[in-house]
Amino acid sequence: MGNRLSKIYTRTGDDGSTGLGDGSRVAKDSLRVSAYGTVDELNSTIGMVLASDGVGDDVRETLTQVQHDLFDLGGELCIPGMAMVHDADIEQLEQVLDAFNDPLPPLKDFILPGGGMAASCCHLARTVCRRAEREVIALGRVEEVRPQAQRYLNRLSDLLFVISRVLARASGHGEVLWQHERRRKPQA
């Protein structure tokens, strides 16, 4: 574990720079800081899901593990060259995703974000996850990033979509289906 902070503010970032985990300093708007900052934001949105009513123990256990994984991923992105997310973590996501998805009916329509507070928060987490993935890809174009980071986020966004479906159904609100028929072209 790194240094423990007894004083929260240091004033070292007042010039628009921040320290990475390896001690180097970069601009606060660098691609690396954006990537791990969005992973942190994703972790916070998952906290919102967990703070919602009606989250079952299976979802709670899964998302708590994901929060730990995301903290590891943020550390990996904050320390260039560090490896903290591994293939086994991605495989675990796939197994959990399959277990949550198998009992759900097949999708025939697109789903709109909604279906109760927990499901809506999970949809928000899914969209933040997609943004984190895009930012990791952008970072990987200019600096070395292990492929596991991108793969983990890609799989996690799929898992969050499936959990949104599970939460919407469990809440009694149900899934909100996109009504593509509402824009039918008038007959001439």
Backbone as JSON, one array per atom type, in Angstrom:
{
  "sequence": "MGNRLSKIYTRTGDDGSTGLGDGSRVAKDSLRVSAYGTVDELNSTIGMVLASDGVGDDVRETLTQVQHDLFDLGGELCIPGMAMVHDADIEQLEQVLDAFNDPLPPLKDFILPGGGMAASCCHLARTVCRRAEREVIALGRVEEVRPQAQRYLNRLSDLLFVISRVLARASGHGEVLWQHERRRKPQA",
  "N": [[0.85, -1.18, 0.0], [0.52, 2.2, -0.77], [1.55, 5.5, 0.28], [-0.15, 6.7, 3.13], [-2.7, 9.08, 3.39], [-2.7, 11.72, 5.51], [-3.23, 14.3, 5.46], [-5.41, 15.89, 3.38], [-5.34, 17.85, 1.34], [-2.71, 19.03, -0.73], [-1.72, 20.99, -2.27], [-0.08, 20.66, -4.42], [-1.21, 20.21, -6.86], [-2.18, 22.56, -7.76], [-1.13, 23.84, -9.93], [-2.21, 22.64, -12.11], [-1.32, 20.11, -12.57], [-0.85, 16.61, -11.78], [0.11, 13.91, -9.64], [1.24, 10.75, -10.71], [1.0, 7.24, -9.9], [3.58, 6.26, -10.03], [5.15, 8.32, -9.27], [5.73, 10.24, -11.16], [4.76, 13.33, -12.78], [1.92, 14.64, -14.39], [-0.22, 16.44, -16.68], [-3.43, 17.38, -15.49], [-5.46, 17.02, -17.3], [-4.61, 15.02, -18.95], [-4.61, 12.13, -21.14], [-4.25, 9.77, -19.72], [-4.96, 10.43, -17.07], [-7.6, 11.15, -17.52], [-8.61, 8.65, -18.29], [-8.25, 6.96, -15.96], [-9.65, 8.53, -14.2], [-12.26, 8.41, -15.17], [-12.77, 5.72, -14.78], [-12.84, 5.78, -12.01], [-15.11, 7.38, -11.71], [-16.99, 5.62, -12.81], [-16.89, 3.61, -10.86], [-18.06, 5.01, -8.77], [-20.66, 5.38, -9.78], [-21.53, 2.76, -9.8], [-21.61, 2.42, -7.08], [-23.87, 3.95, -6.61], [-25.84, 2.29, -7.67], [-25.66, 0.17, -5.86], [-26.51, 1.49, -3.58], [-29.17, 1.74, -3.99], [-32.59, 0.76, -3.43], [-33.84, -2.61, -3.39], [-31.86, -4.21, -4.54], [-30.7, -7.3, -5.14], [-29.02, -9.94, -3.27], [-27.27, -11.44, -4.88], [-26.66, -9.73, -7.03], [-25.63, -7.61, -5.56], [-23.32, -8.78, -4.4], [-21.86, -9.37, -6.72], [-21.49, -6.78, -7.89], [-20.09, -5.5, -5.87], [-17.68, -6.91, -5.92], [-16.9, -6.13, -8.47], [-16.46, -3.4, -7.98], [-14.12, -3.53, -6.44], [-12.41, -4.63, -8.36], [-12.42, -2.53, -10.22], [-11.14, -0.55, -8.75], [-8.62, -1.67, -8.67], [-8.1, -1.62, -11.44], [-8.08, 1.15, -11.9], [-5.78, 1.74, -10.42], [-3.91, 0.37, -11.96], [-4.01, 1.86, -14.32], [-3.11, 4.26, -13.32], [-0.51, 3.82, -12.66], [1.89, 3.56, -14.78], [2.79, 0.67, -16.61], [2.07, -1.13, -14.65], [0.39, -4.16, -13.69], [-2.67, -5.19, -12.89], [-5.23, -6.08, -13.42], [-6.43, -9.05, -14.7], [-6.59, -11.82, -17.07], [-8.15, -13.78, -15.84], [-9.92, -12.27, -14.31], [-11.54, -11.17, -16.27], [-12.64, -13.46, -17.37], [-14.11, -14.3, -15.16], [-16.05, -12.26, -15.08], [-17.4, -12.9, -17.45], [-18.49, -15.41, -16.81], [-20.25, -14.75, -14.72], [-21.88, -12.95, -16.06], [-23.11, -14.65, -17.96], [-24.55, -16.3, -16.19], [-26.41, -14.49, -15.07], [-27.73, -13.7, -17.4], [-28.81, -15.98, -18.67], [-31.43, -16.85, -17.58], [-33.05, -14.78, -18.5], [-35.51, -13.52, -20.82], [-35.09, -13.7, -24.4], [-33.92, -10.81, -26.17], [-36.01, -8.78, -28.12], [-36.46, -6.25, -28.81], [-35.0, -2.95, -28.57], [-33.88, -1.65, -25.44], [-34.82, 1.0, -23.36], [-33.12, 3.26, -21.11], [-34.19, 2.9, -17.82], [-36.81, 1.54, -15.78], [-37.08, 1.56, -13.02], [-35.35, 2.8, -10.06], [-32.88, 1.48, -9.29], [-32.27, -0.01, -11.6], [-32.12, 2.07, -13.46], [-29.92, 3.51, -12.46], [-28.01, 1.58, -12.9], [-28.01, 1.46, -15.69], [-26.94, 4.01, -16.13], [-24.38, 3.58, -15.06], [-23.5, 1.73, -16.94], [-23.26, 3.34, -19.24], [-21.28, 5.12, -18.45], [-19.26, 3.29, -18.16], [-18.83, 2.55, -20.83], [-17.81, 4.96, -21.77], [-15.44, 5.08, -20.27], [-14.14, 2.91, -21.4], [-13.76, 3.88, -24.03], [-11.99, 5.96, -23.45], [-9.78, 4.59, -22.44], [-9.05, 3.23, -24.74], [-8.31, 5.43, -26.34], [-6.12, 6.35, -24.84], [-4.47, 4.13, -25.17], [-3.65, 4.44, -27.77], [-1.59, 6.24, -27.73], [0.05, 5.68, -25.58], [1.42, 2.84, -23.85], [-0.93, 0.42, -23.0], [-2.23, -2.25, -21.27], [-3.99, -4.93, -22.86], [-5.95, -6.14, -21.34], [-7.22, -4.23, -19.78], [-8.93, -2.78, -21.49], [-10.5, -4.92, -22.43], [-11.69, -5.82, -20.05], [-13.35, -3.65, -19.35], [-15.03, -3.61, -21.59], [-16.39, -6.07, -21.36], [-17.53, -5.63, -18.88], [-19.39, -3.57, -19.38], [-21.28, -4.95, -20.83], [-22.14, -6.75, -18.86], [-23.27, -4.93, -17.02], [-25.42, -4.02, -18.52], [-26.98, -6.35, -18.66], [-27.46, -6.76, -15.93], [-28.96, -4.47, -15.45], [-31.3, -5.19, -16.76], [-32.08, -7.35, -15.15], [-32.5, -6.04, -12.7], [-34.58, -4.25, -13.38], [-36.68, -5.99, -13.9], [-36.9, -7.29, -11.43], [-37.73, -5.21, -9.81], [-40.34, -4.77, -10.41], [-41.08, -2.78, -12.09], [-40.38, -3.35, -14.67], [-38.9, -3.76, -17.95], [-38.18, -1.01, -20.09], [-39.26, -0.67, -23.18], [-38.07, 0.31, -26.37], [-40.09, 2.07, -28.54], [-40.24, 1.58, -31.55], [-42.08, 1.64, -33.55], [-43.58, 3.92, -33.35], [-42.88, 5.96, -35.02], [-43.79, 5.6, -37.58], [-43.92, 6.01, -41.06], [-46.14, 8.16, -42.74], [-48.8, 6.96, -44.76], [-48.9, 7.41, -48.26]],
  "CA": [[0.0, 0.0, 0.0], [1.29, 3.44, -0.87], [1.48, 6.43, 1.41], [-1.47, 7.03, 3.66], [-2.87, 10.53, 3.43], [-3.24, 12.26, 6.75], [-3.69, 15.63, 5.06], [-6.03, 15.65, 2.09], [-4.86, 18.78, 0.32], [-1.25, 19.16, -0.77], [-1.47, 22.18, -3.1], [0.83, 20.35, -5.53], [-1.97, 20.19, -8.1], [-2.7, 23.9, -8.07], [-0.6, 24.27, -11.23], [-2.86, 21.88, -13.18], [-0.68, 18.81, -12.74], [-1.14, 15.64, -10.74], [1.12, 12.86, -9.55], [0.86, 9.37, -10.99], [1.43, 6.29, -8.88], [5.02, 6.03, -10.11], [5.82, 9.53, -8.84], [5.83, 11.24, -12.23], [3.68, 14.31, -12.8], [1.32, 14.87, -15.71], [-1.33, 17.39, -16.68], [-4.66, 16.8, -14.99], [-6.33, 16.67, -18.42], [-3.94, 14.04, -19.82], [-5.42, 10.96, -21.48], [-4.13, 8.78, -18.65], [-5.77, 10.89, -15.93], [-9.0, 11.03, -17.95], [-9.0, 7.24, -18.27], [-8.48, 6.42, -14.61], [-10.7, 9.34, -13.58], [-13.56, 7.88, -15.58], [-12.92, 4.45, -14.07], [-13.28, 6.17, -10.67], [-16.51, 7.81, -11.85], [-17.75, 4.39, -12.98], [-16.98, 2.97, -9.56], [-19.04, 5.78, -8.0], [-22.01, 5.1, -10.28], [-21.89, 1.43, -9.29], [-22.01, 2.67, -5.7], [-25.26, 4.41, -6.64], [-26.68, 1.09, -7.85], [-25.65, -0.56, -4.58], [-27.25, 2.26, -2.58], [-30.59, 1.71, -4.36], [-33.42, -0.3, -2.86], [-34.23, -3.72, -4.25], [-30.73, -4.88, -5.17], [-30.57, -8.63, -4.54], [-27.71, -10.31, -2.75], [-26.4, -11.9, -5.96], [-26.21, -8.53, -7.73], [-24.8, -6.85, -4.61], [-22.02, -9.45, -4.31], [-21.18, -9.19, -8.0], [-21.08, -5.4, -8.1], [-19.06, -5.18, -4.88], [-16.43, -7.44, -6.47], [-16.55, -5.25, -9.59], [-15.88, -2.18, -7.43], [-12.73, -3.83, -6.09], [-11.68, -4.77, -9.63], [-12.25, -1.2, -10.81], [-10.1, 0.14, -8.0], [-7.38, -2.24, -9.21], [-7.91, -1.1, -12.8], [-7.65, 2.53, -11.75], [-4.38, 1.7, -10.01], [-3.12, -0.04, -13.12], [-3.93, 3.0, -15.24], [-2.4, 5.34, -12.65], [0.9, 3.45, -12.54], [2.29, 2.99, -16.07], [3.53, -0.58, -16.52], [1.51, -1.99, -13.6], [-0.59, -5.14, -14.14], [-3.52, -5.56, -11.75], [-6.41, -6.76, -13.94], [-5.89, -10.2, -15.43], [-7.55, -12.58, -17.88], [-9.08, -14.48, -14.94], [-10.96, -11.31, -13.92], [-12.45, -11.05, -17.41], [-13.36, -14.74, -17.43], [-15.1, -14.27, -14.07], [-17.16, -11.41, -15.55], [-18.16, -13.64, -18.46], [-19.27, -16.46, -16.13], [-21.35, -14.1, -13.99], [-22.77, -12.41, -17.08], [-23.9, -15.77, -18.48], [-25.47, -16.75, -15.15], [-27.51, -13.52, -14.97], [-28.42, -13.56, -18.68], [-29.49, -17.22, -19.1], [-32.86, -16.92, -17.3], [-33.79, -13.67, -19.11], [-36.04, -13.79, -22.16], [-34.28, -13.08, -25.47], [-34.32, -9.46, -26.55], [-36.6, -8.6, -29.44], [-36.48, -4.81, -29.01], [-34.04, -2.21, -27.77], [-34.37, -1.25, -24.12], [-34.47, 2.36, -22.95], [-32.75, 3.34, -19.69], [-35.35, 3.05, -16.95], [-37.15, 0.31, -15.1], [-36.88, 1.72, -11.58], [-34.14, 3.54, -9.69], [-31.67, 0.65, -9.34], [-31.99, -0.32, -13.01], [-31.69, 3.31, -14.11], [-28.53, 3.77, -12.02], [-27.16, 0.6, -13.57], [-27.86, 1.95, -17.07], [-25.98, 5.11, -16.08], [-23.07, 2.96, -14.89], [-23.14, 1.12, -18.23], [-22.82, 4.37, -20.18], [-19.98, 5.61, -17.96], [-18.31, 2.22, -18.49], [-18.5, 2.69, -22.26], [-16.92, 6.12, -21.9], [-14.14, 4.67, -19.74], [-13.53, 2.06, -22.43], [-13.27, 4.75, -25.11], [-10.83, 6.72, -22.98], [-8.66, 3.65, -22.37], [-8.63, 3.02, -26.14], [-7.6, 6.64, -26.76], [-4.83, 6.32, -24.16], [-3.68, 3.07, -25.78], [-3.12, 4.89, -29.06], [-0.4, 7.07, -27.53], [0.88, 5.08, -24.53], [1.14, 1.41, -23.71], [-1.98, 0.01, -22.08], [-2.46, -3.69, -21.42], [-5.3, -5.19, -23.48], [-6.92, -6.58, -20.33], [-7.99, -3.08, -19.3], [-10.01, -2.55, -22.45], [-11.38, -6.1, -22.45], [-12.47, -5.84, -18.82], [-14.41, -2.63, -19.46], [-15.97, -4.04, -22.62], [-17.23, -7.11, -20.79], [-18.3, -5.06, -17.77], [-20.55, -2.83, -19.89], [-22.29, -5.98, -21.15], [-22.68, -7.23, -17.59], [-24.12, -3.89, -16.46], [-26.67, -4.03, -19.29], [-27.77, -7.51, -18.22], [-27.92, -6.5, -14.56], [-30.06, -3.51, -15.56], [-32.51, -5.96, -17.09], [-32.44, -8.12, -13.96], [-33.04, -5.11, -11.69], [-35.86, -3.72, -13.85], [-37.68, -7.05, -13.73], [-37.06, -7.55, -9.99], [-38.38, -4.06, -9.17], [-41.74, -4.72, -10.79], [-41.27, -1.74, -13.11], [-40.19, -3.97, -15.97], [-38.02, -3.1, -18.9], [-38.81, 0.01, -20.92], [-38.9, -1.01, -24.56], [-38.09, 1.37, -27.38], [-41.26, 1.93, -29.41], [-39.8, 1.98, -32.89], [-43.26, 1.77, -34.43], [-44.23, 5.22, -33.14], [-42.46, 6.89, -36.08], [-44.15, 5.07, -38.9], [-44.12, 7.01, -42.11], [-47.55, 8.21, -43.18], [-49.11, 6.37, -46.07], [-49.16, 8.43, -49.27]],
  "C": [[0.89, 1.23, 0.0], [1.17, 4.28, 0.38], [0.04, 6.64, 1.84], [-1.56, 8.53, 3.77], [-3.45, 10.93, 4.78], [-3.76, 13.68, 6.5], [-4.19, 15.5, 3.63], [-5.52, 16.6, 1.02], [-3.35, 18.95, 0.43], [-0.82, 20.43, -1.5], [-0.55, 21.89, -4.29], [0.11, 20.34, -6.86], [-2.51, 21.54, -8.51], [-2.21, 24.42, -9.42], [-1.21, 23.49, -12.4], [-2.2, 20.54, -13.46], [-1.09, 17.9, -11.59], [-0.06, 14.57, -10.77], [0.52, 11.5, -9.88], [1.42, 8.47, -9.89], [2.92, 5.99, -8.91], [5.83, 7.25, -9.71], [5.97, 10.6, -9.91], [4.62, 12.17, -12.17], [3.22, 14.52, -14.23], [0.22, 15.91, -15.56], [-2.6, 16.68, -16.23], [-5.63, 16.43, -16.11], [-5.65, 15.71, -19.4], [-4.87, 12.86, -20.08], [-5.39, 9.93, -20.36], [-5.01, 9.17, -17.46], [-7.25, 10.82, -16.29], [-9.47, 9.59, -17.87], [-9.23, 6.74, -16.85], [-9.49, 7.26, -13.84], [-12.08, 8.84, -13.93], [-13.81, 6.51, -14.97], [-13.38, 4.73, -12.63], [-14.74, 6.61, -10.7], [-17.42, 6.59, -12.01], [-17.94, 3.69, -11.65], [-18.02, 3.68, -8.69], [-20.46, 5.5, -8.48], [-22.46, 3.69, -9.87], [-22.26, 1.53, -7.82], [-23.44, 3.17, -5.61], [-26.22, 3.24, -6.83], [-26.79, 0.37, -6.51], [-26.41, 0.17, -3.48], [-28.76, 2.26, -2.85], [-31.3, 0.56, -3.66], [-33.64, -1.41, -3.88], [-33.09, -4.41, -4.99], [-30.51, -6.2, -4.43], [-29.14, -8.94, -4.13], [-26.75, -10.75, -3.86], [-25.83, -10.72, -6.75], [-25.27, -7.73, -6.83], [-23.4, -7.47, -4.52], [-21.21, -9.24, -5.58], [-20.64, -7.77, -8.15], [-20.05, -4.94, -7.06], [-17.7, -5.7, -5.36], [-15.96, -6.57, -7.64], [-15.93, -3.96, -9.07], [-14.42, -2.39, -7.04], [-11.88, -3.95, -7.35], [-11.42, -3.41, -10.26], [-11.22, -0.38, -10.05], [-8.74, -0.36, -8.46], [-7.08, -1.68, -10.59], [-7.47, 0.36, -12.76], [-6.19, 2.62, -11.33], [-3.47, 1.32, -11.17], [-2.95, 1.12, -14.09], [-3.13, 4.16, -14.65], [-0.89, 5.08, -12.54], [1.33, 2.8, -13.86], [3.15, 1.74, -15.87], [3.0, -1.55, -15.48], [0.48, -2.94, -14.22], [-1.41, -5.59, -12.94], [-4.81, -6.25, -12.17], [-5.92, -7.84, -14.9], [-7.01, -10.91, -16.21], [-8.57, -13.29, -17.0], [-10.2, -13.56, -14.48], [-12.01, -11.16, -15.02], [-13.28, -12.32, -17.55], [-14.42, -14.82, -16.34], [-16.3, -13.41, -14.45], [-18.03, -12.17, -16.54], [-19.03, -14.72, -17.82], [-20.48, -15.86, -15.41], [-22.37, -13.55, -14.98], [-23.69, -13.5, -17.63], [-24.94, -16.23, -17.46], [-26.65, -15.79, -14.99], [-28.35, -13.48, -16.25], [-29.26, -14.79, -19.03], [-30.98, -17.25, -18.78], [-33.7, -15.8, -17.95], [-34.35, -14.05, -20.47], [-35.16, -13.12, -23.21], [-34.82, -11.69, -25.8], [-34.88, -9.45, -27.96], [-36.65, -7.13, -29.82], [-35.34, -4.18, -28.21], [-34.69, -1.8, -26.46], [-33.9, 0.17, -23.84], [-34.01, 2.34, -21.49], [-33.99, 3.64, -18.86], [-35.58, 1.75, -16.22], [-36.95, 0.37, -13.59], [-35.53, 2.36, -11.29], [-32.87, 2.69, -9.82], [-31.29, 0.35, -10.79], [-31.5, 0.92, -13.74], [-30.25, 3.67, -13.73], [-27.57, 2.8, -12.71], [-26.97, 0.96, -15.05], [-26.87, 3.12, -17.12], [-24.55, 4.56, -15.93], [-22.59, 2.34, -16.2], [-22.62, 2.18, -19.2], [-21.49, 4.98, -19.75], [-18.91, 4.57, -18.27], [-17.89, 2.3, -19.95], [-17.57, 3.88, -22.5], [-15.52, 5.78, -21.39], [-13.41, 3.8, -20.76], [-12.98, 2.9, -23.57], [-12.03, 5.51, -24.7], [-9.6, 5.83, -22.84], [-8.14, 3.36, -23.79], [-7.83, 4.22, -26.63], [-6.21, 6.69, -26.11], [-3.91, 5.29, -24.82], [-3.11, 3.44, -27.14], [-1.81, 5.67, -28.9], [0.55, 6.54, -26.46], [0.52, 3.61, -24.43], [0.09, 1.18, -22.63], [-2.2, -1.48, -22.33], [-3.85, -3.95, -21.98], [-6.36, -5.63, -22.47], [-7.77, -5.43, -19.82], [-9.18, -2.83, -20.2], [-11.0, -3.71, -22.45], [-12.26, -6.16, -21.2], [-13.63, -4.86, -18.91], [-15.46, -3.01, -20.5], [-16.93, -5.08, -22.06], [-18.09, -6.56, -19.67], [-19.51, -4.3, -18.28], [-21.66, -3.81, -20.29], [-22.95, -6.5, -19.88], [-23.63, -6.2, -16.98], [-25.45, -3.8, -17.21], [-27.57, -5.17, -18.81], [-28.29, -7.29, -16.8], [-29.02, -5.44, -14.55], [-31.37, -4.22, -15.86], [-33.0, -6.73, -15.87], [-33.1, -7.2, -12.93], [-34.39, -4.54, -12.1], [-36.97, -4.75, -13.63], [-37.96, -7.29, -12.25], [-37.83, -6.44, -9.3], [-39.89, -4.04, -9.41], [-42.04, -3.65, -11.82], [-41.19, -2.34, -14.51], [-39.28, -3.15, -16.85], [-38.8, -2.11, -19.75], [-38.34, -0.24, -22.35], [-39.01, 0.21, -25.47], [-39.25, 1.08, -28.33], [-40.9, 2.44, -30.8], [-40.96, 2.2, -33.85], [-43.89, 3.15, -34.34], [-43.9, 6.2, -34.25], [-42.76, 6.33, -37.47], [-44.38, 6.21, -39.89], [-45.57, 6.98, -42.55], [-47.69, 7.61, -44.59], [-49.44, 7.49, -47.06], [-50.37, 8.12, -50.08]]
}
